[in-house]
Amino acid sequence: MRMRTLLRTLLRSGRLPSGFSRACAPLLLLAGAAAAPAAAAPSFLVVLTDDMRRVDLAYMPHVQALLGEGGATFDAFLASLPLCCPARVTLLRGQYAHNTGVHTNSPPAGGFETAYARGLEKATFATALQRAGYVTGYFGKYLNGYPGPGGGAAYVPPGWSTFLVPVSGEPYAGYDYVLMEEVSPEFPGARFPVPYGRTADDYATDVFAAKTADFIANAVAEGMPFLAFLSTYAPHFPATPAPRHRSLFEELAIPRAPSFGEFDVSDKPRHVSRLPAMRARFALRLEKKHRQRVRSLQAVDEAVAMLVGRLATLGRLDETYVLFTSDNGFHLGDHRMGWGKQSPYETDVNVPFLVRGPGVPPGATVGALAGNTDLAPTLVDLAGAELPYDPDGRSLRPWLHGELGGGAGGAARDGGDAWRQAFLLEHWRGTSRHDRFGKTRIPGYRGLRTRRHTYVEYDTGERELYDLAVDPHQLENSIAAADPALVSALSRRVAALRTCAGARCRALEDMPLPSSDAAATADAERLHSAARHP
C-alpha cells in the first residue's frame, strides 16, 4: 500500500521524469503483487551507483517505491573491501579481494590493469549469462583505470555484447567524455570515438540511462533475454548534478547520527583517535558536499523510474529482475573522519541493495548477512547459468523467493543458524586519503561483520569490537572489556577466512560463533579439523 500511495503522490506532484510513461503507472500500481516466476528465462537490469551511502536512499523516492515497496530490501548487504575497483571486481566474479588479487584502484595490486593482467574478466557473471544465450550490455563506469594497457580504447571485456564506457575525458564531472560507439551501418561491429560535450543533453547519467533503455528495447524486439548493467558515476565527487537539479535541496541538512563528529574517539585506533574535534565550519562544508551528492542522485532516481516504466511498456517488467546497489559506502564526518571510504565502519561497508522481480515478495525486508560476493552467484543462479569456477559467495535466491523468511511486509529475518554467520572485511593499505587532512591513512585490516558484531584486526596490532545490537553507530569499542572466548573465536575465524576460497569460504562463514568457553574450545577444534580436511 505504501508503494501505491507514494506513486500516486509522485503522479500528482509531477515528479515523474519525462522518460517515465504515465500510461504505465496503473501497471506499476499493481506491481505490489508478487509476480509468479516466469516460465521463460528472466532478464536482468542492474543499477550500480558509486560511493552511495545507505542513508541516501531517503532522497530517492522512485527507488524506494518501485524497488523497495515493489521488492526486497536487504538491511545488511556488505562491501567486503569498501573501495571502488576491488569492490567492482568482487561484484563481477563473486570472490573476495584476496582471491581476485585486486586490492586497490591502481597497479601493481589494483585497477583495471591488474584485473586485465590476471585474466579476471574472462570469467564473470556476464560471460556466464552470454554463454547461456543472453544479450548483455554495460553502460557507464567500469573499472578504475580503464581502458589502460591491454587493448586501449577499442578493448571490450569478454561477456559484453554492448559496452559503452568512457575511454577518456572527465566522466566523473558528468561532461566532456568520449564513448566508443557503433555509429555507421556501413561498418557493423566497428566502434568509433564519439565525444560528448557540456550541454544538458550530454549529462552522463542521462546519456547512459537512455542508452540502457535503447539496449533493452532492442533486446525485447529481438526476443532475447537480456542483462543490462547501468553503472553511474553519481554520487562520486565532484557529484555534478543534472542542470534541472542544481537548485534542489538548498536547505538540506546532513544526517547527524551519533557518530557524526563523534564526541569521544579515545577508544578507537590511533588513525581515528588522534583526529581533532570537528569544527562548525567543517561541518558546514560536509553539509554542502552532502547536498551536492544528493542532487547528483536525482538523475539516478529518475533513471530507475524511466527504465522500470520502459520495462512495463514493453511488457517485460514481470519477468525482469531489477537490482540496485553501490560499489561501496561512504563516510561524511562519521567518527570525526572527513569524507571517504575504506573504513570497516557501517557507513562504508553496509551498502544499499534492493531487488524486485519474478517471485520476489513486495515490501520484503531481509536482515540476513549478504554481500558483494553474492551478486554474481545470484545472477547466474536465477538465469540458470553456471560459472566455470567456484565463487566465494552464494546465491540469494532463497531470500528473493521468500524461502527463508522475509515475506511481504514482514519483519526482517536473518535466517538464524541456517544462513551465513560471518562476512569477511579486508583492506590493504594503499594510497588512500581517508580524511580531510590528507595525513592519515586507514591501516590495512582484516575483520568480520557477524549478525551481531563488527570485529577488526589492524596491521598496527590495534583491534576494534562493536556490539551492533546495542551500539549500531559503533561508538564504544568494547575490545578491552569483551569476553576473551568471543574475541578468540572471532580472531580464529578471521585467520581462517582471510585465505579461504570457494566452498571453504562458505563453510567457514556458516559455522556458528561460540558464546561460551566450552563452545570456543569446540569452535577451535572444528576450525582445526576443517584445516586438515578442507
Short mmCIF file of C-alpha atoms in Angstrom, two decimals:
data_model
loop_
_atom_site.label_atom_id
_atom_site.label_comp_id
_atom_site.label_asym_id
_atom_site.label_seq_id
_atom_site.Cartn_x
_atom_site.Cartn_y
_atom_site.Cartn_z
CA MET A 1 0.00 0.00 0.00
CA ARG A 2 2.82 2.41 0.76
CA MET A 3 4.21 1.94 -2.73
CA ARG A 4 0.83 2.75 -4.29
CA THR A 5 0.42 5.83 -2.11
CA LEU A 6 3.89 7.11 -2.97
CA LEU A 7 3.37 6.53 -6.69
CA ARG A 8 0.09 8.40 -6.65
CA THR A 9 1.81 11.25 -4.81
CA LEU A 10 4.55 11.34 -7.43
CA LEU A 11 1.98 11.38 -10.23
CA ARG A 12 0.07 14.27 -8.66
CA SER A 13 3.24 16.23 -7.93
CA GLY A 14 4.59 15.86 -11.46
CA ARG A 15 7.90 14.47 -10.16
CA LEU A 16 7.83 11.54 -12.56
CA PRO A 17 10.63 12.12 -15.10
CA SER A 18 9.89 12.79 -18.72
CA GLY A 19 11.07 9.32 -19.74
CA PHE A 20 8.53 7.72 -17.43
CA SER A 21 5.28 6.89 -19.21
CA ARG A 22 2.16 7.84 -17.29
CA ALA A 23 0.37 5.21 -19.30
CA CYS A 24 2.29 2.53 -17.43
CA ALA A 25 1.52 3.96 -13.98
CA PRO A 26 -1.51 1.67 -13.48
CA LEU A 27 0.74 -1.30 -14.15
CA LEU A 28 3.18 -0.11 -11.52
CA LEU A 29 0.40 0.46 -9.02
CA LEU A 30 -0.46 -3.19 -9.46
CA ALA A 31 3.17 -4.26 -9.20
CA GLY A 32 2.89 -4.63 -5.44
CA ALA A 33 1.51 -8.10 -6.01
CA ALA A 34 4.19 -10.77 -6.16
CA ALA A 35 4.72 -11.93 -9.71
CA ALA A 36 4.87 -15.65 -10.38
CA PRO A 37 8.27 -16.82 -11.64
CA ALA A 38 8.31 -16.52 -15.42
CA ALA A 39 8.44 -19.69 -17.45
CA ALA A 40 10.89 -18.11 -19.90
CA ALA A 41 14.40 -17.09 -18.94
CA PRO A 42 14.24 -13.95 -16.78
CA SER A 43 16.02 -10.77 -17.78
CA PHE A 44 18.12 -8.52 -15.55
CA LEU A 45 18.62 -4.81 -15.02
CA VAL A 46 21.39 -3.96 -12.56
CA VAL A 47 21.89 -0.35 -11.44
CA LEU A 48 25.18 0.34 -9.67
CA THR A 49 25.99 3.69 -8.06
CA ASP A 50 29.41 4.93 -6.94
CA ASP A 51 30.13 5.73 -3.27
CA MET A 52 26.48 5.79 -2.22
CA ARG A 53 25.51 5.70 1.46
CA ARG A 54 22.53 3.70 2.71
CA VAL A 55 21.04 6.88 4.17
CA ASP A 56 20.98 8.38 0.66
CA LEU A 57 18.04 6.12 -0.19
CA ALA A 58 15.89 8.57 1.76
CA TYR A 59 16.24 11.02 -1.15
CA MET A 60 15.36 8.54 -3.90
CA PRO A 61 11.55 8.13 -3.88
CA HIS A 62 11.38 6.18 -7.15
CA VAL A 63 13.90 3.59 -5.96
CA GLN A 64 12.08 3.27 -2.65
CA ALA A 65 8.68 2.87 -4.29
CA LEU A 66 9.48 0.74 -7.31
CA LEU A 67 12.18 -1.48 -5.81
CA GLY A 68 11.76 -1.22 -2.04
CA GLU A 69 7.97 -1.35 -1.83
CA GLY A 70 7.83 -3.41 -5.01
CA GLY A 71 10.50 -5.88 -3.95
CA ALA A 72 13.01 -6.78 -1.24
CA THR A 73 15.34 -4.52 0.74
CA PHE A 74 18.44 -6.03 2.37
CA ASP A 75 19.46 -4.46 5.68
CA ALA A 76 22.97 -5.93 5.73
CA PHE A 77 24.44 -6.08 2.22
CA LEU A 78 28.17 -5.64 2.72
CA ALA A 79 31.09 -4.50 0.61
CA SER A 80 33.91 -6.78 1.73
CA LEU A 81 36.54 -4.23 0.66
CA PRO A 82 34.84 -0.81 0.50
CA LEU A 83 36.79 0.71 -2.37
CA CYS A 84 35.74 1.19 -5.99
CA CYS A 85 37.82 -1.17 -8.14
CA PRO A 86 38.23 -4.07 -5.70
CA ALA A 87 34.51 -3.94 -4.93
CA ARG A 88 33.57 -3.89 -8.62
CA VAL A 89 35.74 -6.90 -9.43
CA THR A 90 34.18 -8.73 -6.49
CA LEU A 91 30.72 -7.92 -7.88
CA LEU A 92 31.70 -9.26 -11.30
CA ARG A 93 33.23 -12.50 -10.05
CA GLY A 94 31.77 -13.26 -6.60
CA GLN A 95 35.18 -13.52 -4.93
CA TYR A 96 36.84 -11.80 -2.01
CA ALA A 97 39.68 -9.44 -2.93
CA HIS A 98 42.30 -11.81 -1.51
CA ASN A 99 41.29 -14.19 -4.30
CA THR A 100 40.92 -11.68 -7.14
CA GLY A 101 44.26 -10.02 -6.32
CA VAL A 102 42.70 -6.58 -6.92
CA HIS A 103 43.33 -4.77 -3.65
CA THR A 104 43.35 -1.10 -4.65
CA ASN A 105 42.41 1.23 -7.51
CA SER A 106 45.77 1.24 -9.28
CA PRO A 107 48.71 -1.08 -10.09
CA PRO A 108 50.62 -3.04 -9.03
CA ALA A 109 47.85 -4.67 -6.99
CA GLY A 110 44.76 -2.95 -8.29
CA GLY A 111 42.86 -1.17 -11.00
CA PHE A 112 41.80 -2.34 -14.44
CA GLU A 113 45.39 -3.13 -15.40
CA THR A 114 45.65 -5.76 -12.66
CA ALA A 115 42.25 -7.27 -13.44
CA TYR A 116 43.19 -7.49 -17.12
CA ALA A 117 46.63 -8.97 -16.45
CA ARG A 118 45.18 -11.63 -14.17
CA GLY A 119 42.53 -12.58 -16.74
CA LEU A 120 39.71 -11.93 -14.29
CA GLU A 121 37.35 -10.61 -16.97
CA LYS A 122 37.44 -13.91 -18.86
CA ALA A 123 35.02 -15.45 -16.36
CA THR A 124 32.34 -13.26 -14.77
CA PHE A 125 28.57 -13.31 -14.44
CA ALA A 126 28.49 -11.55 -17.84
CA THR A 127 30.38 -14.32 -19.63
CA ALA A 128 28.21 -16.92 -17.90
CA LEU A 129 24.96 -15.28 -19.00
CA GLN A 130 26.25 -14.65 -22.51
CA ARG A 131 27.08 -18.35 -22.85
CA ALA A 132 23.56 -19.11 -21.65
CA GLY A 133 22.08 -17.13 -24.54
CA TYR A 134 21.69 -13.68 -23.02
CA VAL A 135 22.43 -10.43 -24.82
CA THR A 136 24.47 -8.29 -22.43
CA GLY A 137 25.10 -4.57 -22.19
CA TYR A 138 27.28 -2.43 -19.91
CA PHE A 139 26.77 1.34 -19.65
CA GLY A 140 28.81 3.80 -17.57
CA LYS A 141 31.71 3.46 -15.19
CA TYR A 142 33.69 0.22 -15.40
CA LEU A 143 36.94 -0.50 -13.51
CA ASN A 144 39.25 2.29 -12.37
CA GLY A 145 42.00 2.80 -14.94
CA TYR A 146 40.03 1.51 -17.93
CA PRO A 147 40.95 1.38 -20.79
CA GLY A 148 44.65 1.36 -19.91
CA PRO A 149 47.18 -1.20 -21.16
CA GLY A 150 45.72 -4.25 -22.83
CA GLY A 151 43.88 -3.17 -25.93
CA GLY A 152 43.32 0.52 -25.43
CA ALA A 153 40.07 2.28 -26.20
CA ALA A 154 38.95 -0.45 -28.61
CA TYR A 155 39.03 -3.14 -25.92
CA VAL A 156 35.72 -4.72 -24.91
CA PRO A 157 35.90 -7.13 -21.95
CA PRO A 158 34.64 -10.67 -22.56
CA GLY A 159 30.96 -11.23 -21.88
CA TRP A 160 29.56 -7.92 -23.11
CA SER A 161 27.60 -7.70 -26.35
CA THR A 162 27.39 -3.92 -25.95
CA PHE A 163 29.95 -1.97 -23.95
CA LEU A 164 29.60 1.81 -23.66
CA VAL A 165 32.16 3.05 -21.15
CA PRO A 166 34.06 6.36 -21.25
CA VAL A 167 37.56 5.94 -22.64
CA SER A 168 38.76 9.50 -21.95
CA GLY A 169 37.65 12.87 -20.67
CA GLU A 170 36.03 13.84 -17.37
CA PRO A 171 33.07 11.49 -16.88
CA TYR A 172 33.21 11.88 -13.08
CA ALA A 173 32.23 15.51 -13.66
CA GLY A 174 29.31 14.41 -15.82
CA TYR A 175 30.53 16.05 -19.04
CA ASP A 176 33.39 16.14 -21.56
CA TYR A 177 33.94 12.43 -22.13
CA VAL A 178 34.35 10.09 -25.10
CA LEU A 179 32.48 6.85 -25.82
CA MET A 180 33.37 4.21 -28.39
CA GLU A 181 30.15 3.60 -30.32
CA GLU A 182 28.85 1.86 -33.41
CA VAL A 183 27.82 4.86 -35.48
CA SER A 184 27.68 3.59 -39.05
CA PRO A 185 25.58 0.76 -40.50
CA GLU A 186 28.21 0.52 -43.23
CA PHE A 187 30.67 -0.84 -40.66
CA PRO A 188 28.68 -3.21 -38.41
CA GLY A 189 30.53 -4.01 -35.22
CA ALA A 190 33.08 -1.24 -35.77
CA ARG A 191 33.31 1.27 -32.94
CA PHE A 192 34.38 4.88 -33.32
CA PRO A 193 35.11 7.60 -30.75
CA VAL A 194 32.12 9.86 -30.10
CA PRO A 195 32.78 12.96 -27.99
CA TYR A 196 30.22 14.35 -25.57
CA GLY A 197 30.44 17.98 -24.52
CA ARG A 198 28.89 20.20 -21.89
CA THR A 199 25.28 20.65 -22.98
CA ALA A 200 22.37 19.38 -20.91
CA ASP A 201 21.94 16.54 -23.40
CA ASP A 202 25.49 15.37 -22.69
CA TYR A 203 24.93 14.81 -18.96
CA ALA A 204 26.46 11.39 -18.32
CA THR A 205 23.79 9.79 -16.12
CA ASP A 206 21.06 10.70 -18.60
CA VAL A 207 23.10 9.50 -21.58
CA PHE A 208 23.89 6.13 -20.00
CA ALA A 209 20.28 5.66 -18.88
CA ALA A 210 18.96 6.43 -22.38
CA LYS A 211 21.40 4.00 -23.97
CA THR A 212 20.41 1.35 -21.44
CA ALA A 213 16.76 1.88 -22.38
CA ASP A 214 17.56 1.56 -26.09
CA PHE A 215 19.51 -1.63 -25.44
CA ILE A 216 16.57 -3.14 -23.54
CA ALA A 217 14.11 -2.17 -26.29
CA ASN A 218 16.32 -3.77 -28.95
CA ALA A 219 16.71 -6.97 -26.92
CA VAL A 220 12.95 -7.23 -26.44
CA ALA A 221 12.36 -6.61 -30.15
CA GLU A 222 14.73 -9.47 -30.94
CA GLY A 223 13.04 -11.75 -28.41
CA MET A 224 16.25 -12.13 -26.40
CA PRO A 225 16.68 -12.38 -22.63
CA PHE A 226 18.99 -9.56 -21.55
CA LEU A 227 21.39 -8.40 -18.88
CA ALA A 228 21.57 -4.59 -18.77
CA PHE A 229 24.13 -3.11 -16.37
CA LEU A 230 23.85 0.64 -15.72
CA SER A 231 26.83 1.94 -13.72
CA THR A 232 26.60 5.61 -12.77
CA TYR A 233 29.38 7.89 -11.59
CA ALA A 234 27.00 9.54 -9.12
CA PRO A 235 27.31 10.35 -6.30
CA HIS A 236 31.12 10.14 -6.53
CA PHE A 237 32.75 13.56 -6.17
CA PRO A 238 32.55 16.09 -7.70
CA ALA A 239 28.94 14.83 -7.73
CA THR A 240 27.82 17.14 -10.51
CA PRO A 241 24.00 17.27 -10.66
CA ALA A 242 21.96 17.49 -13.83
CA PRO A 243 21.08 21.12 -14.70
CA ARG A 244 17.46 20.52 -13.72
CA HIS A 245 18.52 19.53 -10.20
CA ARG A 246 21.09 22.22 -9.38
CA SER A 247 18.77 24.29 -7.22
CA LEU A 248 17.23 21.43 -5.23
CA PHE A 249 17.86 20.77 -1.54
CA GLU A 250 19.19 24.25 -0.74
CA GLU A 251 18.31 23.83 2.94
CA LEU A 252 19.01 20.12 3.27
CA ALA A 253 20.84 19.23 6.49
CA ILE A 254 23.37 16.44 6.64
CA PRO A 255 22.16 13.45 8.70
CA ARG A 256 23.74 13.85 12.11
CA ALA A 257 23.84 10.36 13.51
CA PRO A 258 25.54 9.95 16.91
CA SER A 259 28.72 9.00 15.02
CA PHE A 260 28.83 12.37 13.23
CA GLY A 261 31.74 14.31 14.73
CA GLU A 262 31.88 11.66 17.47
CA PHE A 263 32.43 13.28 20.86
CA ASP A 264 34.89 10.75 22.30
CA VAL A 265 37.16 8.74 19.99
CA SER A 266 39.78 7.90 22.61
CA ASP A 267 38.88 4.19 22.46
CA LYS A 268 39.44 3.94 18.73
CA PRO A 269 42.63 3.09 16.80
CA ARG A 270 45.22 5.81 16.52
CA HIS A 271 44.33 6.86 12.97
CA VAL A 272 40.94 7.93 14.37
CA SER A 273 41.70 8.78 18.00
CA ARG A 274 44.23 11.44 17.00
CA LEU A 275 41.69 13.36 14.92
CA PRO A 276 40.68 16.71 16.45
CA ALA A 277 37.13 17.62 17.34
CA MET A 278 35.05 18.69 14.37
CA ARG A 279 34.61 22.43 13.99
CA ALA A 280 31.35 24.02 12.93
CA ARG A 281 32.89 25.42 9.76
CA PHE A 282 33.99 21.99 8.64
CA ALA A 283 30.57 20.53 9.44
CA LEU A 284 29.03 23.12 7.11
CA ARG A 285 31.50 22.11 4.42
CA LEU A 286 30.41 18.50 4.78
CA GLU A 287 26.80 19.60 4.57
CA LYS A 288 27.44 21.27 1.22
CA LYS A 289 29.03 18.09 -0.06
CA HIS A 290 26.06 16.08 1.16
CA ARG A 291 23.65 18.34 -0.74
CA GLN A 292 25.70 18.01 -3.91
CA ARG A 293 25.77 14.23 -3.63
CA VAL A 294 22.01 14.08 -3.10
CA ARG A 295 21.42 16.36 -6.08
CA SER A 296 23.53 14.12 -8.29
CA LEU A 297 21.46 11.10 -7.26
CA GLN A 298 18.22 12.63 -8.51
CA ALA A 299 19.07 11.76 -12.11
CA VAL A 300 19.81 8.20 -11.00
CA ASP A 301 16.46 8.01 -9.24
CA GLU A 302 14.73 9.28 -12.36
CA ALA A 303 16.67 6.80 -14.49
CA VAL A 304 15.38 3.90 -12.39
CA ALA A 305 11.80 5.16 -12.81
CA MET A 306 12.27 5.62 -16.55
CA LEU A 307 13.74 2.15 -17.02
CA VAL A 308 11.09 0.43 -14.91
CA GLY A 309 8.48 2.33 -16.90
CA ARG A 310 10.09 1.21 -20.15
CA LEU A 311 10.05 -2.41 -18.99
CA ALA A 312 6.36 -2.09 -18.16
CA THR A 313 5.57 -0.53 -21.54
CA LEU A 314 7.44 -3.33 -23.29
CA GLY A 315 5.57 -5.95 -21.28
CA ARG A 316 8.76 -7.27 -19.66
CA LEU A 317 8.55 -5.87 -16.13
CA ASP A 318 7.13 -9.01 -14.53
CA GLU A 319 9.89 -11.22 -15.94
CA THR A 320 12.81 -8.91 -15.20
CA TYR A 321 14.85 -8.73 -12.01
CA VAL A 322 15.81 -5.14 -11.22
CA LEU A 323 18.70 -4.88 -8.76
CA PHE A 324 20.05 -1.68 -7.21
CA THR A 325 23.24 -1.33 -5.18
CA SER A 326 26.51 0.62 -4.75
CA ASP A 327 30.13 -0.44 -5.06
CA ASN A 328 30.85 0.79 -1.53
CA GLY A 329 29.52 3.14 1.11
CA PHE A 330 30.96 6.45 2.26
CA HIS A 331 31.61 8.39 5.44
CA LEU A 332 30.86 12.09 5.77
CA GLY A 333 32.08 13.28 9.16
CA ASP A 334 31.41 9.99 10.93
CA HIS A 335 33.81 9.25 13.80
CA ARG A 336 35.43 12.66 13.12
CA MET A 337 36.64 11.47 9.73
CA GLY A 338 36.03 13.80 6.83
CA TRP A 339 34.85 12.22 3.60
CA GLY A 340 35.97 8.93 2.15
CA LYS A 341 35.62 5.17 2.27
CA GLN A 342 37.66 2.03 3.04
CA SER A 343 36.98 2.00 6.78
CA PRO A 344 35.37 -1.08 8.39
CA TYR A 345 32.57 1.03 9.85
CA GLU A 346 28.95 0.53 8.79
CA THR A 347 28.91 3.80 6.85
CA ASP A 348 31.47 2.37 4.44
CA VAL A 349 30.69 -1.35 4.28
CA ASN A 350 26.88 -1.57 4.55
CA VAL A 351 25.53 -0.52 1.16
CA PRO A 352 22.04 -0.30 -0.38
CA PHE A 353 20.71 -3.45 -2.01
CA LEU A 354 17.16 -3.67 -3.34
CA VAL A 355 15.67 -6.22 -5.73
CA ARG A 356 12.33 -6.61 -7.45
CA GLY A 357 11.41 -9.31 -9.91
CA PRO A 358 9.69 -12.65 -10.51
CA GLY A 359 8.70 -14.25 -7.22
CA VAL A 360 10.18 -11.50 -5.02
CA PRO A 361 7.68 -10.67 -2.25
CA PRO A 362 6.81 -6.96 -2.38
CA GLY A 363 7.82 -4.95 0.65
CA ALA A 364 10.08 -7.71 1.98
CA THR A 365 12.88 -6.83 4.38
CA VAL A 366 15.86 -9.17 4.64
CA GLY A 367 18.10 -8.98 7.69
CA ALA A 368 20.43 -11.81 6.69
CA LEU A 369 24.11 -11.20 6.09
CA ALA A 370 24.65 -10.77 2.36
CA GLY A 371 27.35 -9.05 0.38
CA ASN A 372 29.02 -8.21 -2.88
CA THR A 373 30.43 -11.73 -3.21
CA ASP A 374 26.81 -12.84 -3.68
CA LEU A 375 25.81 -10.79 -6.73
CA ALA A 376 27.49 -12.96 -9.38
CA PRO A 377 26.25 -16.29 -7.94
CA THR A 378 22.74 -14.84 -7.62
CA LEU A 379 22.52 -13.61 -11.21
CA VAL A 380 23.94 -16.84 -12.57
CA ASP A 381 21.61 -18.97 -10.46
CA LEU A 382 18.49 -17.02 -11.43
CA ALA A 383 19.49 -17.22 -15.10
CA GLY A 384 20.06 -20.96 -14.97
CA ALA A 385 23.68 -20.45 -16.00
CA GLU A 386 26.97 -21.62 -14.48
CA LEU A 387 30.27 -20.06 -13.50
CA PRO A 388 33.37 -22.02 -14.58
CA TYR A 389 34.84 -21.69 -11.07
CA ASP A 390 33.59 -21.98 -7.51
CA PRO A 391 32.81 -18.46 -6.21
CA ASP A 392 33.28 -17.44 -2.61
CA GLY A 393 29.74 -16.05 -2.40
CA ARG A 394 26.35 -17.70 -2.67
CA SER A 395 23.04 -17.22 -4.41
CA LEU A 396 20.45 -15.04 -2.66
CA ARG A 397 17.61 -16.86 -4.43
CA PRO A 398 16.25 -18.31 -1.13
CA TRP A 399 15.73 -14.77 0.17
CA LEU A 400 14.42 -13.35 -3.07
CA HIS A 401 11.81 -16.08 -3.32
CA GLY A 402 10.84 -15.97 0.36
CA GLU A 403 12.14 -19.47 1.07
CA LEU A 404 13.96 -18.41 4.26
CA GLY A 405 11.53 -15.79 5.53
CA GLY A 406 11.25 -12.07 4.99
CA GLY A 407 7.90 -12.31 3.22
CA ALA A 408 5.75 -9.45 2.04
CA GLY A 409 5.60 -6.65 4.58
CA GLY A 410 7.12 -8.87 7.27
CA ALA A 411 9.76 -8.04 9.83
CA ALA A 412 13.36 -8.52 8.79
CA ARG A 413 14.68 -12.05 9.28
CA ASP A 414 18.29 -13.15 9.27
CA GLY A 415 17.95 -16.88 8.69
CA GLY A 416 19.27 -17.82 12.11
CA ASP A 417 21.74 -20.69 12.07
CA ALA A 418 20.57 -21.74 8.59
CA TRP A 419 22.43 -18.90 6.91
CA ARG A 420 25.80 -17.14 6.88
CA GLN A 421 27.08 -16.20 10.34
CA ALA A 422 30.03 -14.01 9.37
CA PHE A 423 31.30 -12.00 6.41
CA LEU A 424 34.95 -11.09 5.86
CA LEU A 425 36.09 -7.46 5.78
CA GLU A 426 39.53 -6.73 4.32
CA HIS A 427 41.64 -3.77 3.32
CA TRP A 428 45.21 -3.32 2.14
CA ARG A 429 46.83 -0.02 2.93
CA GLY A 430 47.48 1.72 -0.35
CA THR A 431 47.36 5.30 -1.47
CA SER A 432 44.05 6.24 0.11
CA ARG A 433 43.43 9.58 1.78
CA HIS A 434 40.51 8.96 4.05
CA ASP A 435 40.12 12.19 5.96
CA ARG A 436 40.13 15.92 5.49
CA PHE A 437 43.76 16.35 6.49
CA GLY A 438 45.27 14.05 3.91
CA LYS A 439 47.79 12.99 6.56
CA THR A 440 46.17 9.89 7.99
CA ARG A 441 45.58 6.72 6.04
CA ILE A 442 43.50 3.79 7.17
CA PRO A 443 45.86 0.95 8.06
CA GLY A 444 45.42 -2.42 6.47
CA TYR A 445 42.98 -4.65 8.31
CA ARG A 446 41.06 -7.90 8.31
CA GLY A 447 37.82 -8.27 10.18
CA LEU A 448 34.38 -9.77 10.45
CA ARG A 449 30.86 -8.49 10.25
CA THR A 450 28.66 -11.02 12.02
CA ARG A 451 24.94 -10.96 12.71
CA ARG A 452 25.72 -9.01 15.89
CA HIS A 453 29.29 -7.77 15.90
CA THR A 454 31.93 -5.92 13.93
CA TYR A 455 35.42 -7.17 14.79
CA VAL A 456 38.57 -5.71 13.21
CA GLU A 457 42.29 -6.51 13.43
CA TYR A 458 44.55 -3.79 12.04
CA ASP A 459 48.06 -4.32 10.72
CA THR A 460 49.17 -1.99 13.52
CA GLY A 461 48.10 -4.55 16.12
CA GLU A 462 45.10 -2.48 17.20
CA ARG A 463 41.67 -4.07 17.38
CA GLU A 464 38.04 -2.98 17.46
CA LEU A 465 34.87 -4.74 18.57
CA TYR A 466 31.35 -3.32 18.40
CA ASP A 467 28.13 -4.93 19.56
CA LEU A 468 25.72 -3.68 16.91
CA ALA A 469 22.70 -4.84 18.87
CA VAL A 470 23.31 -2.15 21.50
CA ASP A 471 25.73 0.13 19.65
CA PRO A 472 24.61 0.38 15.99
CA HIS A 473 26.60 3.60 15.44
CA GLN A 474 29.84 1.98 16.65
CA LEU A 475 30.65 4.50 19.36
CA GLU A 476 32.01 2.18 22.06
CA ASN A 477 34.97 -0.02 21.19
CA SER A 478 34.37 -2.88 23.61
CA ILE A 479 37.50 -4.89 22.83
CA ALA A 480 39.08 -4.28 26.25
CA ALA A 481 36.05 -5.48 28.21
CA ALA A 482 34.89 -8.22 25.85
CA ASP A 483 34.60 -11.90 26.70
CA PRO A 484 38.03 -13.38 25.86
CA ALA A 485 36.36 -16.50 24.47
CA LEU A 486 34.37 -14.42 21.99
CA VAL A 487 37.41 -12.38 20.93
CA SER A 488 39.49 -15.52 20.50
CA ALA A 489 36.81 -17.15 18.39
CA LEU A 490 36.41 -14.07 16.20
CA SER A 491 40.17 -13.85 15.72
CA ARG A 492 40.41 -17.50 14.70
CA ARG A 493 37.58 -17.03 12.23
CA VAL A 494 39.36 -14.04 10.67
CA ALA A 495 42.56 -16.05 10.35
CA ALA A 496 40.71 -18.84 8.58
CA LEU A 497 38.64 -16.64 6.27
CA ARG A 498 41.47 -14.39 5.13
CA THR A 499 42.90 -17.22 2.99
CA CYS A 500 39.70 -19.10 2.15
CA ALA A 501 38.44 -19.81 -1.36
CA GLY A 502 35.21 -21.11 -2.82
CA ALA A 503 33.27 -23.66 -0.80
CA ARG A 504 35.65 -23.30 2.14
CA CYS A 505 34.69 -19.62 2.46
CA ARG A 506 31.03 -20.53 2.61
CA ALA A 507 31.63 -23.32 5.12
CA LEU A 508 33.63 -21.02 7.39
CA GLU A 509 31.03 -18.27 7.10
CA ASP A 510 28.30 -20.72 8.10
CA MET A 511 29.97 -22.03 11.27
CA PRO A 512 28.13 -20.79 14.38
CA LEU A 513 30.12 -18.45 16.56
CA PRO A 514 30.58 -19.54 20.21
CA SER A 515 29.04 -17.82 23.20
CA SER A 516 30.93 -19.66 25.96
CA ASP A 517 34.39 -21.01 26.80
CA ALA A 518 33.29 -24.57 26.06
CA ALA A 519 31.83 -23.52 22.75
CA ALA A 520 35.01 -21.63 21.95
CA THR A 521 37.06 -24.77 22.51
CA ALA A 522 34.74 -26.73 20.25
CA ASP A 523 34.95 -23.98 17.65
CA ALA A 524 38.74 -24.13 17.68
CA GLU A 525 38.59 -27.90 17.19
CA ARG A 526 36.19 -27.50 14.26
CA LEU A 527 38.46 -24.98 12.58
CA HIS A 528 41.48 -27.22 13.14
CA SER A 529 39.62 -30.16 11.64
CA ALA A 530 38.48 -28.05 8.69
CA ALA A 531 42.07 -27.01 8.06
CA ARG A 532 43.16 -30.66 7.94
CA HIS A 533 40.18 -31.74 5.84
CA PRO A 534 39.18 -28.83 3.56
#
